[in-house]
Short mmCIF file of N, CA and C in Angstrom, two decimals:
data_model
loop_
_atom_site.label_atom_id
_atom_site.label_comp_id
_atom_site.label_asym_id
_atom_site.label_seq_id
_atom_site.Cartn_x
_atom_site.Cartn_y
_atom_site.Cartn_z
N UNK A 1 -92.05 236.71 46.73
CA UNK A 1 -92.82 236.41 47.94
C UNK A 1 -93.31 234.97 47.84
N UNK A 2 -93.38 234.10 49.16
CA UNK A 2 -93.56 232.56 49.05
C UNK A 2 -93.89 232.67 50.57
N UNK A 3 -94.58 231.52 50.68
CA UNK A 3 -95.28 231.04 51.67
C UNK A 3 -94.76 229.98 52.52
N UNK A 4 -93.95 229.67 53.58
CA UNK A 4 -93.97 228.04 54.29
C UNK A 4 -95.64 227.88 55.02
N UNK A 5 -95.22 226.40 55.03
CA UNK A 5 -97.01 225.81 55.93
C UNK A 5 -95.78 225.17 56.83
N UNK A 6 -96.53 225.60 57.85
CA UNK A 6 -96.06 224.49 59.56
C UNK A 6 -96.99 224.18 59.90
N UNK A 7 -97.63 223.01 60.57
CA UNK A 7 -98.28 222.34 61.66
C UNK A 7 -97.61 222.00 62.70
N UNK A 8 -98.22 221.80 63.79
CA UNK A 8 -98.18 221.53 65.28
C UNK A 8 -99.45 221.30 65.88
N UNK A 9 -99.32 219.89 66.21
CA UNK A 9 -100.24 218.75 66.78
C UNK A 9 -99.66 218.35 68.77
N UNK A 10 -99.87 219.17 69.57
CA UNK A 10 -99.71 218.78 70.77
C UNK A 10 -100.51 218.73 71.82
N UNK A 11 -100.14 218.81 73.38
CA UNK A 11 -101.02 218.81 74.40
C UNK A 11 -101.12 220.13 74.30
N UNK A 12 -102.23 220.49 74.56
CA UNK A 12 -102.80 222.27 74.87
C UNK A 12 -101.72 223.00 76.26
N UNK A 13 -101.04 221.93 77.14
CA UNK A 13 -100.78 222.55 78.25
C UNK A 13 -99.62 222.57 78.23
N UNK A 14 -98.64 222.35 76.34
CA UNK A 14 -97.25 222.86 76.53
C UNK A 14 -97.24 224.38 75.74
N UNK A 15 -98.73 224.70 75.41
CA UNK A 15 -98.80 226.01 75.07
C UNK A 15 -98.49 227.30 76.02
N UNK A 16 -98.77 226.57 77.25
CA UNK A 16 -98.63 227.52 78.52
C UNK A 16 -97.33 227.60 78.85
N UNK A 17 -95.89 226.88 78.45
CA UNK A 17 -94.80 227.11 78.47
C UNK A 17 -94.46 228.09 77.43
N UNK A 18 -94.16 229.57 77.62
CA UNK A 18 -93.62 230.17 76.74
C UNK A 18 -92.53 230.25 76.57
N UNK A 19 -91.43 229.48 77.57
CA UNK A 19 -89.90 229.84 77.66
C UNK A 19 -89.68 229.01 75.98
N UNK A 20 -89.41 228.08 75.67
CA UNK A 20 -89.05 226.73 74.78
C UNK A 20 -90.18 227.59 73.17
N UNK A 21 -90.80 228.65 73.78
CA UNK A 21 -91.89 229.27 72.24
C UNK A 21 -91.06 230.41 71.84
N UNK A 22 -90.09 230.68 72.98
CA UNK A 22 -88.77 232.25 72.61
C UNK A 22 -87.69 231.64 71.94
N UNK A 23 -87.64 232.82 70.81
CA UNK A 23 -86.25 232.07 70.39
C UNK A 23 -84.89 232.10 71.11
N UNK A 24 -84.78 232.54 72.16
CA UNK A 24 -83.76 233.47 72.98
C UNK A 24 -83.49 231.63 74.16
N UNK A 25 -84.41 230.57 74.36
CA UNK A 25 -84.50 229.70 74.98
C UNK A 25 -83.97 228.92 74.64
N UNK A 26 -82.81 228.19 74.86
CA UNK A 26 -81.82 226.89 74.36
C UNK A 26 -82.69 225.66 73.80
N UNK A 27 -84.08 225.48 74.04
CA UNK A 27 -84.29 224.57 73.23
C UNK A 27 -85.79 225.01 72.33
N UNK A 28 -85.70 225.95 71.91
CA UNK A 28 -86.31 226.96 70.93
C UNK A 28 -85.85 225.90 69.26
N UNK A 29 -85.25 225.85 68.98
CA UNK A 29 -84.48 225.24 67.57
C UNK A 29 -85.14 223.75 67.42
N UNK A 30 -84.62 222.77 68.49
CA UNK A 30 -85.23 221.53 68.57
C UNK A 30 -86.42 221.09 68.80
N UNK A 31 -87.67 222.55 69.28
CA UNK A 31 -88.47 222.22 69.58
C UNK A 31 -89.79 222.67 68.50
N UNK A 32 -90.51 221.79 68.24
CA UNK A 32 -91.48 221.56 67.20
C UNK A 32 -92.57 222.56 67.49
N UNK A 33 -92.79 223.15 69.17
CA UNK A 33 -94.01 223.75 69.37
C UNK A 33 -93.92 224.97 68.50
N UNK A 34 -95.36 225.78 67.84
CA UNK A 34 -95.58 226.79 67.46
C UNK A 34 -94.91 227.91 68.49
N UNK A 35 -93.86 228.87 67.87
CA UNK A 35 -93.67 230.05 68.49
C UNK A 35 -94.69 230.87 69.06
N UNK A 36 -94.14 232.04 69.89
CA UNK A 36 -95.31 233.01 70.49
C UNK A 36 -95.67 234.13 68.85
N UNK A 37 -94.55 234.11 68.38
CA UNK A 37 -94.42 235.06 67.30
C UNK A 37 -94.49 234.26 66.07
N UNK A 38 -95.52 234.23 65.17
CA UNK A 38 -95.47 233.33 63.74
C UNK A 38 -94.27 233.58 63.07
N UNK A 39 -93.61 235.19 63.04
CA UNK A 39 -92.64 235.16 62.16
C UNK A 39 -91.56 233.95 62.57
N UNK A 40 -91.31 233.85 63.74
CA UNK A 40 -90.40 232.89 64.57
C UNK A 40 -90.39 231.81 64.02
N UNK A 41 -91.14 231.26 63.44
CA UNK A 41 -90.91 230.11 62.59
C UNK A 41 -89.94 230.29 61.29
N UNK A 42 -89.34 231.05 61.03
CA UNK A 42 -88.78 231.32 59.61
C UNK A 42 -87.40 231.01 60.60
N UNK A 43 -87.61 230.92 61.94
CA UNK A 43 -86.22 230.61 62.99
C UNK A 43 -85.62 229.15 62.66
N UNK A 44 -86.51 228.47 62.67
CA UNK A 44 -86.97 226.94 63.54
C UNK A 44 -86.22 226.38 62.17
N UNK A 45 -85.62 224.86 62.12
CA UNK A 45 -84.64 224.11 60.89
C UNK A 45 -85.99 224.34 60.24
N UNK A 46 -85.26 224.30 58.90
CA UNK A 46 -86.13 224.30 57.37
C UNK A 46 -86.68 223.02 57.23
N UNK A 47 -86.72 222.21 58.03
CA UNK A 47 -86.85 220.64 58.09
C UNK A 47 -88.38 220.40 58.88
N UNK A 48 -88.97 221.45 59.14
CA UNK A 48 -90.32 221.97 59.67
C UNK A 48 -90.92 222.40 59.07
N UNK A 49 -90.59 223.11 57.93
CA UNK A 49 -91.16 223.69 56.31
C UNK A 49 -92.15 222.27 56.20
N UNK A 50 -93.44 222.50 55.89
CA UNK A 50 -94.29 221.51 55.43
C UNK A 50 -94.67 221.42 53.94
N UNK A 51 -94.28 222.77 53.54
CA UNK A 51 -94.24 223.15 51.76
C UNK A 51 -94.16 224.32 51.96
N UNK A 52 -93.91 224.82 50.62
CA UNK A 52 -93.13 226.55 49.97
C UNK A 52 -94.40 226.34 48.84
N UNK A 53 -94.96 227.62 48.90
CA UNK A 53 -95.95 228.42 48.08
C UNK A 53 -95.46 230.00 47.22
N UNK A 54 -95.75 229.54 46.27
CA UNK A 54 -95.98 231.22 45.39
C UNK A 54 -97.27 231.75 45.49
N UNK A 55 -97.97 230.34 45.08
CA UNK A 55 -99.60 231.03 44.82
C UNK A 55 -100.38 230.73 45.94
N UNK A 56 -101.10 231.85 46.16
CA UNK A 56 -102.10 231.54 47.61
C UNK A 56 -102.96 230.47 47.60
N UNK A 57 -103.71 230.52 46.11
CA UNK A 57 -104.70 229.53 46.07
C UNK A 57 -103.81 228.00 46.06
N UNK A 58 -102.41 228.17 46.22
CA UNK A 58 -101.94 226.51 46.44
C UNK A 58 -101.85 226.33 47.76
N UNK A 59 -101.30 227.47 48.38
CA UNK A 59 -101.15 227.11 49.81
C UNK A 59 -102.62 227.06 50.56
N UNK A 60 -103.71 227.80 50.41
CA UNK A 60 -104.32 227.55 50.84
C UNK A 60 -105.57 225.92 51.29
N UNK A 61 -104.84 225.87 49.64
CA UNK A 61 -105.38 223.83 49.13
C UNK A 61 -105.07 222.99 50.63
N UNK A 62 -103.56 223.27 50.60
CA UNK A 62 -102.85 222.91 51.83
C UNK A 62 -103.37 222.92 52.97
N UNK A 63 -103.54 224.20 53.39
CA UNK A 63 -104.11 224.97 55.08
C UNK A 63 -105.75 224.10 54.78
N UNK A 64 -106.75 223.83 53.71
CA UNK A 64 -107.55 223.71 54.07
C UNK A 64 -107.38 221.80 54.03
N UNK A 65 -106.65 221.24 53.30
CA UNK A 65 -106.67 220.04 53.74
C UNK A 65 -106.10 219.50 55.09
N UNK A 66 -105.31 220.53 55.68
CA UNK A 66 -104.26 219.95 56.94
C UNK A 66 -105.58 220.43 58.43
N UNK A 67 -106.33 221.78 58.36
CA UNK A 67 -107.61 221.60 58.83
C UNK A 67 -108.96 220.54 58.59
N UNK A 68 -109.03 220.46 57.55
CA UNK A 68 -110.16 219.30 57.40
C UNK A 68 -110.15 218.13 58.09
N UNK A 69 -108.57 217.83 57.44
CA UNK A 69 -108.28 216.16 58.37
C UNK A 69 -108.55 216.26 59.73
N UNK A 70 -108.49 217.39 60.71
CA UNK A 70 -108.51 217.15 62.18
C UNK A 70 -110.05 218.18 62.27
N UNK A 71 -110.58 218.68 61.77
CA UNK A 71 -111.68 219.02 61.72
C UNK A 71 -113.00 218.36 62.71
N UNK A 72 -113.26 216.99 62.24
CA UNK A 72 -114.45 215.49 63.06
C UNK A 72 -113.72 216.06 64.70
N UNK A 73 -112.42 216.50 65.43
CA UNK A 73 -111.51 216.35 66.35
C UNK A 73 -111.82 217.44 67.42
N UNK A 74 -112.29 218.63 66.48
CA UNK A 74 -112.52 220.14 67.23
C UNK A 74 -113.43 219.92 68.02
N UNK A 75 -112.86 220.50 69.64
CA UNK A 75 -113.41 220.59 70.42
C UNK A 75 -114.52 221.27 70.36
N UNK A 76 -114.85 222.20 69.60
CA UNK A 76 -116.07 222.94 69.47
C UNK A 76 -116.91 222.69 68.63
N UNK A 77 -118.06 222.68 68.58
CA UNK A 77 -118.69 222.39 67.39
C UNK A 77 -118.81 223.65 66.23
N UNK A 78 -118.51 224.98 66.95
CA UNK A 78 -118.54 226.16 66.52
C UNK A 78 -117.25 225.94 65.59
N UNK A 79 -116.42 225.98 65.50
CA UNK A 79 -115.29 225.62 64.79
C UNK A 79 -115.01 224.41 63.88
N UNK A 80 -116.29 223.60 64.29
CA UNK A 80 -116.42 222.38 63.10
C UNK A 80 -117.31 222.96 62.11
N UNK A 81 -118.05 223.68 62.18
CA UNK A 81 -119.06 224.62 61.39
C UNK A 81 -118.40 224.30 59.53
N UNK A 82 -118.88 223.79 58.72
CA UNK A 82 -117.98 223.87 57.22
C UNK A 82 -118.21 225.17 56.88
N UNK A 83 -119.00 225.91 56.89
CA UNK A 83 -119.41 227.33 56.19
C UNK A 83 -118.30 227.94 57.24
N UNK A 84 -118.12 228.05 58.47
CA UNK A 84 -117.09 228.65 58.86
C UNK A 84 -115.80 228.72 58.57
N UNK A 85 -115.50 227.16 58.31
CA UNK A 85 -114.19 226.68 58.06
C UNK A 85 -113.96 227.25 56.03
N UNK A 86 -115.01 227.42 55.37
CA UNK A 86 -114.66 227.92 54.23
C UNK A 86 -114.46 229.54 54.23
N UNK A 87 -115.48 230.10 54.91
CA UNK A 87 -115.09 231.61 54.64
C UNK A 87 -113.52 231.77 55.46
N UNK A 88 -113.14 231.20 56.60
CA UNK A 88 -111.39 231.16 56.92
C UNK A 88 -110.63 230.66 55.60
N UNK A 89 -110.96 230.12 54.96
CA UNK A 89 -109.81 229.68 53.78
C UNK A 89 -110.40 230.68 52.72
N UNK A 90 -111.43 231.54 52.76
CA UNK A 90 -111.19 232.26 51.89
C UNK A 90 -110.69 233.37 51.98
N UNK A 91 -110.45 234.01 53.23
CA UNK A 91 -109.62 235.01 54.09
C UNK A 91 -108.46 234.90 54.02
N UNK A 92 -108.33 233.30 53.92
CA UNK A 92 -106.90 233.42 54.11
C UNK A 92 -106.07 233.18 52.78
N UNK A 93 -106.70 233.10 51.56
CA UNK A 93 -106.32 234.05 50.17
C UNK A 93 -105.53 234.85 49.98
N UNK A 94 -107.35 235.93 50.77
CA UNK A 94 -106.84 237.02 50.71
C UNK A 94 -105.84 237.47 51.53
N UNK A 95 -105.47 237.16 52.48
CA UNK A 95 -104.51 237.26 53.41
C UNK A 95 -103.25 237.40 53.17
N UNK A 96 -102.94 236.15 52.05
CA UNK A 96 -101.23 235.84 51.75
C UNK A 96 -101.76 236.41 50.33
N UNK A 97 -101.83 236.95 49.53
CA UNK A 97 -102.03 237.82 48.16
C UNK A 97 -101.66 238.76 48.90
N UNK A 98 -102.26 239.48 49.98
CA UNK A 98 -101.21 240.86 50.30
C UNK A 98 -100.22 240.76 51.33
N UNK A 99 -99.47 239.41 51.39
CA UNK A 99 -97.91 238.86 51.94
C UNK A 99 -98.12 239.07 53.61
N UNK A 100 -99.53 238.56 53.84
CA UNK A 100 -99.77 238.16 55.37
C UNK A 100 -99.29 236.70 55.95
N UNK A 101 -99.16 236.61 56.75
CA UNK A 101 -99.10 235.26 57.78
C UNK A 101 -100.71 234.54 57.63
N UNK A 102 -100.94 233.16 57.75
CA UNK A 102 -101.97 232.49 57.85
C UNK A 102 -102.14 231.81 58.89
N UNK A 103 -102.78 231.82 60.59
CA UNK A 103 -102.85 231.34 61.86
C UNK A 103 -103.78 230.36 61.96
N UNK A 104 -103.83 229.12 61.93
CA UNK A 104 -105.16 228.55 62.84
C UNK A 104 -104.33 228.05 64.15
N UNK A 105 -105.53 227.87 65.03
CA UNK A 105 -105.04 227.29 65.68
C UNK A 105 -106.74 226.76 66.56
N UNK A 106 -106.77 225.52 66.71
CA UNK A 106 -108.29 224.72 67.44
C UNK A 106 -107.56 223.65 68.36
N UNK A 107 -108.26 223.57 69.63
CA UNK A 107 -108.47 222.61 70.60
C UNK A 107 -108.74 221.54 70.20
N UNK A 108 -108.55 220.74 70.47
CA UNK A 108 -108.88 219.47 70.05
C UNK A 108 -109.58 218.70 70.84
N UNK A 109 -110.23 217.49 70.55
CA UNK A 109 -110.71 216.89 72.02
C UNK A 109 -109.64 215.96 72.50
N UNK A 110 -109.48 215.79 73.61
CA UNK A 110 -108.45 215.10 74.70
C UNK A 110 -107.21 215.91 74.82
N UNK A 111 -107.31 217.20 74.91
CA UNK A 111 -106.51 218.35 75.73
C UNK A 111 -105.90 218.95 74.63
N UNK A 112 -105.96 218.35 72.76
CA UNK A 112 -104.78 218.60 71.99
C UNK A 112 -105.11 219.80 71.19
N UNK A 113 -104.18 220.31 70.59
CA UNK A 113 -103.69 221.38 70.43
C UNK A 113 -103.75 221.27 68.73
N UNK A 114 -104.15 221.95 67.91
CA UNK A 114 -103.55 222.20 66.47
C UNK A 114 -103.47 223.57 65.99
N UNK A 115 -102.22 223.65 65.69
CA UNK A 115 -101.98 224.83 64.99
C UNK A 115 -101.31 224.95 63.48
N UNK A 116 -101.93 225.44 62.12
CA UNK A 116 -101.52 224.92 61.14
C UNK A 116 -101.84 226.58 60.64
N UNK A 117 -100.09 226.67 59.83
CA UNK A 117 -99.48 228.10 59.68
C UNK A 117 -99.05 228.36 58.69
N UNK A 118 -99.20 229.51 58.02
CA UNK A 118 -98.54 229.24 56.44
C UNK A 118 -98.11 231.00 56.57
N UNK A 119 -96.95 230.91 56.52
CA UNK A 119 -95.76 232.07 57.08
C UNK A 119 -95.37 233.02 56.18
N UNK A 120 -95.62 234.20 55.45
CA UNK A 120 -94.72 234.90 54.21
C UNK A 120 -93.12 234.82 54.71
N UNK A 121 -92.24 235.27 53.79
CA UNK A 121 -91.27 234.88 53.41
C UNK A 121 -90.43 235.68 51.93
N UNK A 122 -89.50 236.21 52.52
CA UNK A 122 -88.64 236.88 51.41
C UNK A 122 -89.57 238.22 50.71
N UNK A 123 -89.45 238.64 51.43
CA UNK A 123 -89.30 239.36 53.32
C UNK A 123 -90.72 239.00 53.87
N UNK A 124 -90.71 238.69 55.03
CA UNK A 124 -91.65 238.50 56.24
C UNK A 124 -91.66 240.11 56.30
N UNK A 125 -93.32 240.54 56.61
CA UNK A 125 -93.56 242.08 56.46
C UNK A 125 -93.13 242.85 58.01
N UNK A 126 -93.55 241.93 58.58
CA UNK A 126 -93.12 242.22 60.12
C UNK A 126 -91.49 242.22 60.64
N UNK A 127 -91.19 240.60 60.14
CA UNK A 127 -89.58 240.81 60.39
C UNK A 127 -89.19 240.58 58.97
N UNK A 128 -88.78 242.22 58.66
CA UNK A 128 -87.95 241.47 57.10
C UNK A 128 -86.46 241.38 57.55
N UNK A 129 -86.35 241.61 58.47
CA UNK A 129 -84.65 240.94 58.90
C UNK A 129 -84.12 239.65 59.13
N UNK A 130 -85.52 238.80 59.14
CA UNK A 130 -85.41 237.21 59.32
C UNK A 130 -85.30 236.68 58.24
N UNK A 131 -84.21 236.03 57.72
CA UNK A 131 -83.88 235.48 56.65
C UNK A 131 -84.50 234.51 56.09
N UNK A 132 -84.92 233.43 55.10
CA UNK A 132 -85.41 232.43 54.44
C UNK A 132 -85.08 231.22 54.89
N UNK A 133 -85.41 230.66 56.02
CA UNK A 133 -84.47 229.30 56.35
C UNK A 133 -84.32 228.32 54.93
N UNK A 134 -84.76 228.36 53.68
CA UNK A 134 -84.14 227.80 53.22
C UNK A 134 -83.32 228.06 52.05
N UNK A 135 -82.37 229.31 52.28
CA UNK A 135 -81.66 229.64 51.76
C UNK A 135 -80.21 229.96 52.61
#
C-alpha cells in the first residue's frame, strides 16, 4: 500500500464544469483539474503524481507543507485556524494507516481553488480495479 499526493491550484468556476472532471470526457487525461471521484486520479498521466508514500507520517509532511504554503490565501479565516489545520493532518494519518484517500480542498481569495490529495494505491479500497499509473 502507497500513497500519490496531487495538487490543483485553479479558478473555483472550472469546478462547476464536471464534464472535463469524468473520465468518460475526451479531455479528462490532459486535464490537470481534480476529478469528481479522488480514486480518478490513479486515471490521470503519472506525470501528476506529486510523490509516492509508504509511510503516512511522510506523506502527510507533504499534505501539510503543500497546505501551509497557501494557507495566509484561505478565503476563510475559519480554515486558516493552525489548531484546525493540525488536527486535519492528524486525521489524515490516521486516515492513510487504514489505506484511505486524503481530500483538502479551500477557496482561495480571488475566486481560486486548492485542492491537495494524497490517493491510496495498490489497491485503491474503493476502486481496486484501477491500476497503479505508475506501473
Amino acid at each position: 500500500m502507497h500513497h500519490h499526493g496531487y495538487t490543483w491550484l485553479g479558478s473555483g468556476l472550472d469546478l462547476l464544469k464536471d464534464g472535463p472532471r469524468r473520465p468518460v470526457h475526451p479531455e479528462f487525461s490532459a486535464n490537470k483539474i481534480v476529478p469528481l471521484e479522488l480514486a480518478h486520479w490513479l486515471l490521470k498521466p503519472a506525470t501528476l503524481i506529486q510523490g509516492t508514500w509508504t509511510e503516512p507520517t511522510e506523506a502527510a509532511e507533504w499534505f501539510t507543507a503543500r497546505v501551509r504554503m497557501h494557507a495566509p490565501s484561505f478565503a476563510s479565516e475559519h480554515h486558516r485556524d493552525q489548531s484546525r489545520l493540525a488536527e486535519r493532518i492528524s486525521r489524515a494519518v490516521e486516515a492513510m494507516s487504514n489505506g484511505e484517500d486524503v481530500a483538502g480542498g479551500w477557496y482561495l481569495t480571488g475566486q481560486r481553488f486548492l485542492s491537495v490529495c494524497l490517493i491510496a494505491c495498490s489497491p485503491h479500497r474503493v476502486r481496486p480495479d484501477i491500476a497503479c499509473p505508475r506501473r
